[in-house]
Short mmCIF file of C-alpha atoms in Angstrom, two decimals:
data_model
loop_
_atom_site.label_atom_id
_atom_site.label_comp_id
_atom_site.label_asym_id
_atom_site.label_seq_id
_atom_site.Cartn_x
_atom_site.Cartn_y
_atom_site.Cartn_z
CA MET A 151 58.74 40.39 -109.85
CA ASN A 152 58.55 43.03 -107.13
CA PRO A 153 57.05 46.36 -108.13
CA ARG A 154 59.84 48.88 -108.68
CA SER A 155 59.97 52.62 -108.79
CA GLY A 156 62.20 55.15 -110.46
CA ILE A 157 63.51 55.35 -113.99
CA ALA A 158 64.13 52.11 -115.89
CA MET A 159 65.51 53.60 -119.08
CA GLN A 160 66.64 57.02 -120.14
CA LEU A 161 67.67 58.69 -123.38
CA ILE A 162 69.74 61.79 -122.77
CA ASP A 163 70.30 64.28 -125.58
CA VAL A 164 70.31 61.53 -128.22
CA SER A 165 70.80 62.51 -131.86
CA LYS A 166 70.99 60.41 -135.00
CA HIS A 167 71.22 61.58 -138.59
CA PHE A 168 70.98 59.54 -141.77
CA GLY A 169 72.59 61.77 -144.35
CA GLY A 170 70.61 65.00 -144.22
CA ILE A 171 67.64 63.42 -142.41
CA SER A 172 67.37 63.86 -138.67
CA ALA A 173 65.91 60.66 -137.16
CA ALA A 174 66.59 61.79 -133.58
CA ASN A 175 67.33 65.35 -132.64
CA HIS A 176 68.57 65.89 -129.06
CA VAL A 177 65.94 63.51 -127.71
CA ASN A 178 65.40 63.26 -123.97
CA LEU A 179 63.05 60.52 -122.85
CA SER A 180 62.53 58.65 -119.58
CA LEU A 181 60.72 55.34 -119.14
CA PRO A 182 59.62 54.94 -115.51
CA TYR A 183 59.02 51.56 -113.88
CA GLY A 184 55.36 50.65 -113.58
CA LYS A 185 54.25 53.06 -116.31
CA VAL A 186 53.25 52.84 -119.97
CA THR A 187 54.79 55.52 -122.16
CA GLY A 188 53.22 55.96 -125.58
CA LEU A 189 55.35 57.18 -128.47
CA VAL A 190 53.13 59.06 -130.88
CA GLY A 191 53.91 60.88 -134.08
CA PRO A 192 53.33 60.90 -137.81
CA ASN A 193 55.07 58.42 -140.12
CA GLY A 194 58.78 59.12 -140.30
CA ALA A 195 58.82 60.85 -136.92
CA GLY A 196 61.64 58.57 -135.74
CA LYS A 197 59.69 56.33 -133.36
CA THR A 198 61.10 52.98 -134.52
CA THR A 199 64.56 54.56 -134.77
CA MET A 200 64.20 55.37 -131.07
CA PHE A 201 63.57 51.66 -130.35
CA ASN A 202 66.51 50.68 -132.54
CA ILE A 203 68.74 53.06 -130.58
CA MET A 204 67.47 51.77 -127.21
CA THR A 205 68.12 48.14 -128.22
CA GLY A 206 71.56 48.72 -129.75
CA HIS A 207 70.53 48.07 -133.35
CA ILE A 208 71.49 51.64 -134.26
CA ARG A 209 74.29 53.66 -132.66
CA PRO A 210 73.38 57.32 -132.10
CA ASP A 211 75.72 60.07 -133.28
CA GLU A 212 75.66 61.61 -129.83
CA GLY A 213 73.92 61.33 -126.49
CA SER A 214 73.51 58.64 -123.90
CA VAL A 215 71.20 55.64 -123.39
CA LEU A 216 70.97 54.36 -119.83
CA HIS A 217 69.30 51.24 -118.46
CA LYS A 218 69.16 51.14 -114.67
CA GLY A 219 71.83 53.83 -114.77
CA VAL A 220 74.22 51.79 -116.95
CA GLU A 221 75.35 53.13 -120.34
CA LEU A 222 74.17 50.90 -123.22
CA LEU A 223 75.96 52.58 -126.12
CA THR A 224 78.87 50.16 -126.25
CA MET A 225 76.68 47.07 -125.81
CA SER A 226 75.45 44.69 -128.53
CA PRO A 227 71.70 44.07 -129.04
CA ARG A 228 72.27 40.69 -127.40
CA ALA A 229 73.88 42.17 -124.28
CA ILE A 230 71.09 44.75 -124.01
CA ALA A 231 68.45 42.02 -124.32
CA LEU A 232 70.16 39.96 -121.62
CA ARG A 233 70.14 43.02 -119.32
CA GLY A 234 66.34 43.01 -119.51
CA VAL A 235 65.34 45.18 -122.46
CA ALA A 236 62.85 43.27 -124.64
CA ARG A 237 61.30 44.46 -127.86
CA SER A 238 58.67 43.43 -130.34
CA PHE A 239 58.82 44.35 -134.00
CA GLN A 240 56.27 45.95 -136.25
CA ALA A 241 56.80 43.03 -138.68
CA LEU A 242 56.61 40.58 -135.72
CA ARG A 243 59.80 38.71 -136.75
CA LEU A 244 58.73 35.39 -135.26
CA PHE A 245 60.76 32.24 -135.72
CA SER A 246 58.32 31.23 -138.43
CA HIS A 247 59.32 27.63 -139.02
CA MET A 248 59.49 26.72 -135.37
CA THR A 249 56.50 25.69 -133.29
CA VAL A 250 54.69 28.08 -130.98
CA LEU A 251 56.22 26.31 -127.97
CA GLU A 252 59.73 26.40 -129.46
CA ASN A 253 59.40 30.14 -130.09
CA VAL A 254 58.90 30.65 -126.36
CA LEU A 255 61.42 28.04 -125.18
CA THR A 256 64.17 29.47 -127.40
CA VAL A 257 63.81 32.87 -125.81
CA MET A 258 64.00 31.32 -122.33
CA GLU A 259 67.18 29.40 -123.08
CA ARG A 260 69.84 32.00 -122.39
CA SER A 261 72.71 29.74 -123.47
CA PRO A 262 72.94 27.28 -126.39
CA TRP A 263 74.22 24.81 -123.82
CA SER A 264 71.17 25.18 -121.54
CA PHE A 265 70.44 21.48 -121.99
CA LEU A 266 73.62 20.66 -120.07
CA SER A 267 72.23 22.26 -116.91
CA GLY A 268 70.15 19.18 -116.12
CA GLY A 269 66.69 17.73 -116.41
CA SER A 270 65.05 19.66 -113.59
CA GLU A 271 65.91 23.06 -115.13
CA LYS A 272 64.70 21.84 -118.50
CA ARG A 273 61.44 20.70 -116.93
CA LEU A 274 61.00 24.03 -115.16
CA ARG A 275 61.57 25.93 -118.41
CA LEU A 276 59.02 23.76 -120.17
CA GLU A 277 56.45 24.31 -117.40
CA LYS A 278 57.07 28.05 -117.51
CA ALA A 279 56.71 28.12 -121.30
CA GLU A 280 53.42 26.19 -121.07
CA GLU A 281 52.20 28.60 -118.40
CA ILE A 282 53.01 31.62 -120.59
CA LEU A 283 51.24 30.06 -123.57
CA SER A 284 48.16 29.43 -121.43
CA ARG A 285 48.29 33.04 -120.22
CA VAL A 286 48.21 34.39 -123.79
CA GLY A 287 45.67 31.80 -124.96
CA LEU A 288 47.95 29.80 -127.24
CA ALA A 289 48.24 26.56 -125.23
CA GLY A 290 46.15 24.68 -127.77
CA LEU A 291 48.46 25.77 -130.59
CA ARG A 292 51.73 24.81 -128.90
CA ASN A 293 52.75 22.36 -131.63
CA GLU A 294 51.69 24.49 -134.60
CA LEU A 295 54.32 26.27 -136.67
CA ALA A 296 54.33 30.02 -136.06
CA VAL A 297 53.87 30.61 -139.78
CA ASP A 298 50.64 28.58 -139.76
CA ILE A 299 48.74 30.49 -137.06
CA SER A 300 46.57 33.58 -137.66
CA TYR A 301 47.95 37.12 -137.54
CA GLY A 302 46.16 37.83 -134.25
CA GLU A 303 47.63 34.67 -132.74
CA GLN A 304 51.06 35.66 -134.02
CA LYS A 305 50.66 38.95 -132.13
CA PHE A 306 50.02 36.98 -128.94
CA LEU A 307 53.00 34.76 -129.68
CA SER A 308 55.12 37.88 -129.99
CA LEU A 309 53.80 38.92 -126.56
CA ALA A 310 54.50 35.43 -125.17
CA ARG A 311 58.13 35.71 -126.28
CA ILE A 312 58.47 39.01 -124.45
CA LEU A 313 56.86 37.55 -121.32
CA ALA A 314 59.37 34.69 -121.53
CA MET A 315 62.31 37.11 -121.52
CA GLU A 316 61.38 38.33 -118.03
CA ALA A 317 62.58 41.78 -119.03
CA ASP A 318 61.92 44.92 -116.99
CA VAL A 319 61.67 47.18 -120.04
CA TRP A 320 59.30 46.32 -122.89
CA LEU A 321 59.47 48.19 -126.19
CA LEU A 322 56.40 47.34 -128.27
CA ASP A 323 56.12 48.47 -131.88
CA GLU A 324 52.45 48.75 -132.87
CA PRO A 325 51.30 45.87 -130.64
CA ALA A 326 47.59 46.39 -131.23
CA SER A 327 47.45 46.65 -135.02
CA GLY A 328 45.34 43.87 -136.52
CA LEU A 329 43.74 42.79 -133.22
CA ASP A 330 39.97 42.51 -132.89
CA LEU A 331 38.20 44.09 -129.91
CA SER A 332 38.20 41.05 -127.60
CA SER A 333 41.81 40.21 -128.43
CA TYR A 334 42.69 43.84 -127.79
CA ASP A 335 41.16 43.68 -124.29
CA ARG A 336 43.01 40.44 -123.53
CA PHE A 337 46.29 41.80 -124.91
CA PHE A 338 46.18 45.02 -122.93
CA GLY A 339 44.93 43.21 -119.83
CA ILE A 340 48.22 41.31 -119.84
CA LEU A 341 50.20 44.50 -120.38
CA ARG A 342 48.42 46.20 -117.48
CA GLU A 343 49.13 43.24 -115.23
CA ARG A 344 52.88 43.42 -116.01
CA VAL A 345 52.94 47.19 -115.55
CA GLU A 346 51.41 46.74 -112.10
CA ALA A 347 54.20 44.26 -111.39
CA GLY A 348 56.68 47.06 -112.15
CA VAL A 349 57.59 46.64 -115.82
CA ALA A 350 58.33 49.80 -117.81
CA ILE A 351 56.54 49.72 -121.15
CA CYS A 352 57.07 51.99 -124.11
CA LEU A 353 54.78 51.48 -127.08
CA ILE A 354 54.45 52.89 -130.55
CA GLU A 355 50.86 53.03 -131.68
CA HIS A 356 48.96 54.83 -134.42
CA ASN A 357 45.49 54.27 -132.99
CA LEU A 358 45.13 57.29 -130.72
CA ASP A 359 42.16 55.80 -128.82
CA ILE A 360 44.33 52.83 -127.89
CA VAL A 361 47.19 55.10 -126.84
CA ARG A 362 44.83 57.17 -124.72
CA GLY A 363 43.40 54.03 -123.09
CA ILE A 364 46.68 52.34 -122.18
CA SER A 365 49.29 55.08 -121.73
CA ASP A 366 50.19 56.79 -118.48
CA GLU A 367 52.28 59.29 -120.38
CA ILE A 368 52.74 60.23 -124.03
CA ALA A 369 55.77 61.56 -125.87
CA PHE A 370 54.95 63.25 -129.17
CA LEU A 371 57.66 63.01 -131.83
CA ASP A 372 57.99 64.77 -135.13
CA ARG A 373 61.01 64.62 -137.44
CA GLY A 374 63.20 63.20 -134.69
CA THR A 375 62.28 65.79 -132.08
CA VAL A 376 60.20 65.26 -128.94
CA LEU A 377 57.77 68.14 -129.24
CA ASP A 378 55.98 67.46 -125.98
CA GLN A 379 55.69 64.85 -123.24
CA GLY A 380 53.07 64.47 -120.53
CA GLU A 381 49.54 63.36 -119.62
CA PRO A 382 47.71 61.62 -122.51
CA GLU A 383 44.68 63.93 -122.38
CA ARG A 384 46.77 67.08 -122.57
CA ILE A 385 48.97 65.83 -125.43
CA LEU A 386 46.15 64.34 -127.50
CA ASN A 387 43.93 67.41 -127.07
CA ASP A 388 46.67 69.78 -128.17
CA ALA A 389 45.39 71.25 -131.42
CA LYS A 390 48.88 72.00 -132.73
CA LEU A 391 50.15 68.44 -132.15
CA THR A 392 46.97 66.94 -133.59
CA ALA A 393 47.42 69.03 -136.70
CA ILE A 394 50.99 67.76 -137.09
CA TYR A 395 49.83 64.19 -136.53
CA PHE A 396 47.19 64.41 -139.25
CA GLY A 397 49.52 66.22 -141.62
CA GLU A 398 47.62 69.49 -141.59
CA ALA A 399 49.37 72.82 -142.07
CA VAL A 400 50.21 74.38 -138.71
CA MET B 144 79.29 -7.86 -158.47
CA VAL B 145 79.09 -7.90 -154.67
CA ASN B 146 82.13 -5.66 -154.50
CA TYR B 147 80.57 -3.29 -157.05
CA PHE B 148 77.44 -2.90 -154.92
CA ALA B 149 79.45 -2.65 -151.72
CA ASN B 150 81.45 0.18 -153.28
CA LEU B 151 78.30 1.89 -154.57
CA VAL B 152 76.81 1.78 -151.06
CA THR B 153 80.07 3.10 -149.60
CA VAL B 154 80.28 6.00 -152.06
CA THR B 155 76.59 6.78 -151.47
CA GLY B 156 77.14 6.63 -147.70
CA ILE B 157 80.02 9.11 -147.99
CA SER B 158 77.76 11.45 -149.96
CA MET B 159 75.06 11.03 -147.32
CA ILE B 160 77.47 12.18 -144.61
CA LEU B 161 78.44 15.17 -146.76
CA ALA B 162 74.79 16.06 -147.35
CA ILE B 163 73.75 15.57 -143.71
CA SER B 164 76.58 17.78 -142.50
CA LEU B 165 75.84 20.50 -145.08
CA ASN B 166 72.14 20.30 -144.22
CA LEU B 167 73.01 21.33 -140.67
CA LEU B 168 74.20 24.62 -142.16
CA ILE B 169 71.76 25.15 -145.03
CA GLY B 170 68.63 23.60 -143.59
CA TYR B 171 68.92 24.43 -139.92
CA ALA B 172 71.18 27.48 -139.63
CA GLY B 173 70.35 29.17 -142.93
CA ILE B 174 74.05 29.39 -143.83
CA PHE B 175 74.58 28.69 -147.53
CA SER B 176 78.15 27.48 -147.69
CA MET B 177 79.90 26.78 -150.98
CA ALA B 178 83.05 25.61 -149.19
CA HIS B 179 81.92 22.16 -148.08
CA ALA B 180 84.25 20.37 -150.51
CA ALA B 181 87.16 22.26 -148.94
CA PHE B 182 86.46 20.82 -145.49
CA TYR B 183 85.85 17.40 -147.04
CA GLY B 184 89.32 17.74 -148.55
CA VAL B 185 90.93 18.71 -145.23
CA GLY B 186 89.45 15.58 -143.67
CA ALA B 187 90.69 13.40 -146.51
CA TYR B 188 94.23 14.84 -146.45
CA VAL B 189 94.48 14.46 -142.66
CA ALA B 190 93.48 10.79 -142.90
CA ALA B 191 95.82 10.19 -145.85
CA LEU B 192 98.81 11.82 -144.15
CA LEU B 193 98.14 10.00 -140.89
CA ALA B 194 97.85 6.67 -142.67
CA LEU B 195 100.93 7.25 -144.82
CA HIS B 196 103.16 8.37 -141.95
CA TYR B 197 101.77 6.80 -138.80
CA THR B 198 98.67 4.62 -138.67
CA ALA B 199 95.58 3.73 -140.72
CA GLU B 200 93.54 3.20 -137.56
CA LEU B 201 90.06 4.73 -138.09
CA THR B 202 89.50 5.33 -134.38
CA LEU B 203 92.40 7.75 -134.52
CA ALA B 204 91.95 9.14 -138.03
CA VAL B 205 88.29 10.11 -137.60
CA PRO B 206 88.66 12.17 -134.38
CA LEU B 207 91.89 13.79 -135.61
CA ALA B 208 90.32 14.78 -138.93
CA MET B 209 87.22 16.08 -137.13
CA VAL B 210 89.23 18.25 -134.75
CA THR B 211 91.48 19.56 -137.54
CA CYS B 212 88.51 20.39 -139.73
CA ALA B 213 86.60 22.10 -136.91
CA ALA B 214 89.67 24.18 -136.02
CA ALA B 215 90.35 25.06 -139.66
CA SER B 216 86.72 26.00 -140.22
CA LEU B 217 86.75 28.30 -137.19
CA LEU B 218 89.94 29.94 -138.34
CA ILE B 219 88.84 30.63 -141.87
CA SER B 220 85.10 31.05 -141.48
CA LEU B 221 85.08 33.52 -138.60
CA PRO B 222 85.72 36.53 -140.84
CA ALA B 223 83.22 35.21 -143.41
CA LEU B 224 80.50 34.73 -140.77
CA ARG B 225 80.46 38.45 -140.09
CA VAL B 226 78.39 38.82 -143.25
CA ARG B 227 74.85 37.59 -143.88
CA GLY B 228 72.96 35.70 -146.56
CA GLU B 229 74.20 36.00 -150.10
CA TYR B 230 77.35 37.76 -148.90
CA PHE B 231 78.34 34.63 -147.00
CA VAL B 232 77.77 32.56 -150.15
CA ALA B 233 80.28 34.77 -151.95
CA ALA B 234 82.71 34.64 -149.02
CA SER B 235 82.49 30.83 -148.79
CA LEU B 236 83.10 30.65 -152.53
CA GLY B 237 86.34 32.50 -151.85
CA LEU B 238 87.23 30.01 -149.10
CA GLN B 239 86.66 27.13 -151.50
CA VAL B 240 88.96 28.69 -154.10
CA ILE B 241 91.66 29.35 -151.48
CA ALA B 242 91.44 25.78 -150.15
CA PHE B 243 91.72 24.30 -153.64
CA THR B 244 94.78 26.43 -154.33
CA VAL B 245 96.40 25.31 -151.06
CA PHE B 246 95.69 21.62 -151.86
CA GLU B 247 97.17 22.18 -155.31
CA GLN B 248 100.23 24.23 -154.40
CA TRP B 249 101.38 22.92 -151.00
CA HIS B 250 103.38 20.14 -152.65
CA SER B 251 105.40 19.11 -149.59
CA VAL B 252 102.23 18.19 -147.68
CA THR B 253 99.48 17.49 -150.21
CA GLY B 254 101.60 16.23 -153.07
CA GLY B 255 100.18 18.97 -155.32
CA LEU B 256 98.15 17.89 -158.36
CA SER B 257 99.74 14.42 -158.21
CA GLY B 258 98.17 13.99 -154.79
CA LEU B 259 98.94 11.36 -152.19
CA ILE B 260 98.99 7.80 -153.44
CA GLY B 261 99.20 4.40 -151.82
CA ILE B 262 97.12 5.16 -148.76
CA PRO B 263 97.15 1.95 -146.69
CA VAL B 264 94.01 -0.07 -146.00
CA ALA B 265 91.98 1.30 -143.09
CA GLU B 266 91.91 -0.55 -139.79
CA LEU B 267 89.32 -0.65 -137.06
CA PHE B 268 90.64 -1.61 -133.62
CA GLY B 269 93.56 -3.29 -135.41
CA TYR B 270 91.38 -5.30 -137.82
CA SER B 271 91.97 -4.66 -141.51
CA LEU B 272 89.04 -3.31 -143.53
CA ALA B 273 90.43 -4.59 -146.83
CA SER B 274 87.14 -6.24 -147.76
CA PRO B 275 84.71 -3.83 -149.54
CA LEU B 276 81.89 -5.37 -147.50
CA ALA B 277 83.62 -4.63 -144.21
CA PHE B 278 84.35 -1.05 -145.28
CA MET B 279 80.74 -0.67 -146.40
CA GLY B 280 79.59 -1.83 -142.96
CA VAL B 281 81.77 0.77 -141.24
CA THR B 282 80.50 3.46 -143.63
CA ILE B 283 76.86 2.59 -142.90
CA ALA B 284 77.57 2.69 -139.17
CA LEU B 285 79.20 6.11 -139.51
CA VAL B 286 76.26 7.44 -141.59
CA ALA B 287 73.94 6.32 -138.79
CA LEU B 288 76.16 7.91 -136.13
CA VAL B 289 76.41 11.22 -137.98
CA ALA B 290 72.63 11.30 -138.55
CA LEU B 291 72.02 10.46 -134.89
CA ALA B 292 74.44 13.17 -133.75
CA VAL B 293 72.59 15.76 -135.84
CA ILE B 294 69.17 14.58 -134.61
CA CYS B 295 70.33 14.82 -130.97
CA LEU B 296 71.90 18.24 -131.54
CA LEU B 297 68.74 19.62 -133.10
CA ARG B 298 66.70 18.63 -130.07
CA THR B 299 68.84 20.76 -127.76
CA ALA B 300 68.75 24.47 -127.02
CA PHE B 301 71.58 24.82 -129.54
CA GLY B 302 69.43 23.27 -132.26
CA ARG B 303 66.61 25.69 -131.48
CA ASP B 304 69.05 28.60 -131.54
CA LEU B 305 70.22 27.54 -134.99
CA ARG B 306 66.69 27.48 -136.34
CA ALA B 307 65.88 30.78 -134.66
CA ILE B 308 68.86 32.39 -136.42
CA ARG B 309 67.81 30.81 -139.71
CA ASP B 310 64.29 32.22 -139.38
CA ASP B 311 65.29 35.71 -138.21
CA GLU B 312 68.78 36.72 -137.24
CA THR B 313 67.75 40.17 -135.97
CA ALA B 314 64.99 38.76 -133.77
CA ALA B 315 67.37 36.10 -132.44
CA ALA B 316 69.87 38.78 -131.40
CA ALA B 317 67.07 40.82 -129.84
CA ALA B 318 66.13 37.70 -127.84
CA GLY B 319 69.65 37.53 -126.41
CA LYS B 320 71.23 35.03 -128.80
CA ASN B 321 74.93 35.32 -129.57
CA VAL B 322 74.43 34.95 -133.30
CA ALA B 323 78.12 35.05 -134.30
CA VAL B 324 79.16 32.38 -131.76
CA ILE B 325 76.25 30.08 -132.58
CA LYS B 326 76.93 30.33 -136.32
CA SER B 327 80.65 29.69 -135.78
CA ILE B 328 79.92 26.60 -133.69
CA ALA B 329 77.48 25.36 -136.35
CA VAL B 330 80.13 25.72 -139.05
CA ALA B 331 82.69 23.94 -136.84
CA ILE B 332 80.32 21.03 -136.10
CA SER B 333 79.29 20.75 -139.75
CA SER B 334 82.93 20.75 -140.86
CA ALA B 335 83.85 18.15 -138.26
CA LEU B 336 81.07 15.86 -139.50
CA CYS B 337 82.11 16.54 -143.09
CA ALA B 338 85.63 15.39 -142.15
CA VAL B 339 84.24 11.92 -141.40
CA ALA B 340 83.25 11.69 -145.07
CA GLY B 341 86.73 12.87 -146.05
CA VAL B 342 88.39 10.11 -144.01
CA LEU B 343 86.17 7.43 -145.55
CA TYR B 344 86.83 8.79 -149.01
CA ALA B 345 90.62 8.75 -148.57
CA PHE B 346 90.64 5.15 -147.34
CA ASN B 347 88.08 3.98 -149.88
CA ILE B 348 89.99 5.00 -152.99
CA ALA B 349 93.48 4.98 -151.40
CA PHE B 350 94.37 8.18 -153.23
CA VAL B 351 93.61 11.87 -152.76
CA ASN B 352 94.31 14.83 -154.99
CA PRO B 353 92.77 18.33 -155.28
CA GLU B 354 90.54 17.35 -158.22
CA SER B 355 88.26 15.51 -155.79
CA PHE B 356 87.54 18.65 -153.74
CA THR B 357 86.47 21.25 -156.27
CA LEU B 358 83.64 23.76 -156.31
CA ASN B 359 81.67 21.30 -158.48
CA LEU B 360 81.49 18.94 -155.54
CA SER B 361 80.26 21.70 -153.22
CA VAL B 362 77.49 22.45 -155.73
CA LEU B 363 76.64 18.77 -156.09
CA VAL B 364 76.32 18.32 -152.30
CA MET B 365 74.15 21.42 -152.15
CA ALA B 366 71.95 19.88 -154.87
CA MET B 367 71.64 16.69 -152.78
CA VAL B 368 70.39 18.73 -149.82
CA ILE B 369 67.98 20.86 -151.85
CA ILE B 370 66.57 17.97 -153.91
CA GLY B 371 66.08 15.82 -150.81
CA GLY B 372 64.71 18.64 -148.68
CA ALA B 373 66.78 21.13 -146.69
CA GLY B 374 65.84 21.32 -143.03
CA THR B 375 64.62 17.72 -142.86
CA ILE B 376 66.48 14.73 -141.43
CA THR B 377 65.72 12.29 -144.23
CA GLY B 378 65.95 14.78 -147.11
CA PRO B 379 69.75 14.86 -147.51
CA ILE B 380 69.93 11.07 -147.18
CA ILE B 381 67.38 10.61 -149.97
CA GLY B 382 68.98 13.37 -152.06
CA ALA B 383 72.45 11.81 -151.77
CA ALA B 384 71.09 8.35 -152.60
CA LEU B 385 69.30 9.67 -155.68
CA ILE B 386 72.23 11.63 -157.04
CA GLN B 387 74.76 8.86 -156.41
CA CYS B 388 72.59 6.00 -157.60
CA LEU B 389 71.18 7.69 -160.71
CA PRO B 390 74.36 7.18 -162.80
CA ALA B 391 74.53 3.56 -161.66
CA ALA B 392 70.86 3.02 -162.56
CA LEU B 393 71.32 4.65 -165.97
CA SER B 394 74.26 2.41 -166.75
CA TRP B 395 71.81 -0.54 -166.82
CA LEU B 396 69.82 1.06 -169.63
CA PRO B 397 70.54 -0.18 -173.16
CA LEU B 398 72.20 3.08 -174.21
CA PRO B 399 75.63 3.78 -175.70
CA PRO B 400 77.94 4.55 -172.75
CA GLN B 401 78.96 7.87 -174.32
CA ASN B 402 75.33 9.12 -174.09
CA ILE B 403 74.74 8.22 -170.45
CA GLY B 404 76.54 11.34 -169.19
CA TYR B 405 74.34 13.64 -171.27
CA LEU B 406 71.17 11.82 -170.22
CA GLN B 407 72.25 12.12 -166.61
CA GLN B 408 72.71 15.89 -166.95
CA ILE B 409 69.30 16.25 -168.63
CA LEU B 410 67.62 14.22 -165.88
CA TYR B 411 69.31 16.27 -163.12
CA GLY B 412 68.20 19.50 -164.79
CA LEU B 413 64.67 18.24 -165.35
CA ALA B 414 64.42 16.99 -161.78
CA MET B 415 65.52 20.38 -160.42
CA VAL B 416 62.98 22.28 -162.57
CA LEU B 417 60.11 19.94 -161.64
CA LEU B 418 61.06 20.05 -157.97
CA MET B 419 61.13 23.83 -157.87
CA ILE B 420 57.66 23.88 -159.44
CA TYR B 421 55.95 21.12 -157.49
CA ARG B 422 58.01 20.61 -154.33
CA PRO B 423 60.19 23.66 -153.72
CA ALA B 424 60.98 22.41 -150.22
CA GLY B 425 62.49 19.20 -151.67
CA LEU B 426 61.28 15.62 -151.85
CA MET B 427 61.03 15.21 -148.09
CA GLY B 428 60.08 18.83 -147.39
CA LYS B 429 56.61 20.18 -146.82
CA ALA B 430 54.50 19.99 -150.01
CA ARG B 431 53.26 23.27 -151.44
CA SER B 432 49.68 23.84 -150.29
CA LYS B 433 47.02 24.01 -152.98
CA GLY B 434 44.98 27.10 -153.72
#
């Protein structure tokens, strides 16, 4: 993948209300290529809703969601995924009763009739899947069921599935939770590598040290509103935002 | 005696095809359909009508019934497939009721409750299958073919897509899978395979009427799949064999014939309770881990 520049994904004046609750309130957010954008905010700030809107799982009441300048609002989650927007879920949502290798292969097979395209393509896909599993350290577990591997390994399998999608926008919902220190370094080493290759990453994370370490930019959300966006140090040292984050009276 | 066993094997083989085809939906796609008997019925009526009006040639009846069933399933299941999980169970229940009513009321085609009688003996490449042994042989061959077709299908990208949808529909869509199309194709393939059982049934008893395609049968086939082990290749085969052969085995016990039915029901119930406790994934499914 050649390093790219510019804006990969953009939310313009996006609003979404569930009854009287505002999950997104005139949100403007840009995800640049080759950058990690951290989404930070207290519980219920609307972070996961933002991912659901970007991936077509929730339709906003108003506003616009652009990927490479193309409007996504009328597209299905499938169409958005095929355009190159990949996401991981807080609850992982692996294909639990399939093997580790099958989890990756399935994501690579864009059509149910992929097997008709011939043996050489099938072989290439298999080689690529093996390569991805080696990269995330799961090669030795390729024939294990996803449900049988440890939580940390499941996190890496979730990452392997995203790698297999060859997407240019990655939306990661709490990717570091439950990882030990060495796994954390390995996990974010892979993310950094892909960012340098031009991928735009947006991640939701509650561990502020992790957000500070990985993010190039942070957007702070509260009750569906982006209160501030900018350099990690500035956002995370803002006393007012910190107070909101920790639920203190402002 | 030979004919009795040949017929028992044939009836068991037909049940195996029903269970294998339903397992494709329940075990591999996570679609709990209560309308399997309806598609079985469509297959049987197509074969019966073809045999009564044109030819009893199996090489024609089987593909025609398969295509008709697949088309019918697509037509009527597409709206139902828009809903998930337990909602689809309810929707498929509705389909089953509608199909039964059509079989019962469309007198000019199905013969209504009186059904279609006098279905000629099946032929294979022009040879008559009047002998129960010959028909049993064809049934066994078709069971093997249906099982092989499912095994091959599951090894493809389509098979993986099915299992991905079963495990997590939302994640499958987020990975770029066209969930609605894949589920529709699965229902069509399952119905087409189910039609094979319908054809064999029609030729085996030479008579079809709506009473053979009721909700009770759909439940019984589901029990075969669950008892044997949904999501396994051998599970539905074992489940069908057990459920079909149990009444035959009980009939050898020195019991008054009027009590055998009750004993059978008690054994089915007991087996289901014990299975759910000790092997919830079915006889051929993964055993529950200890501790």
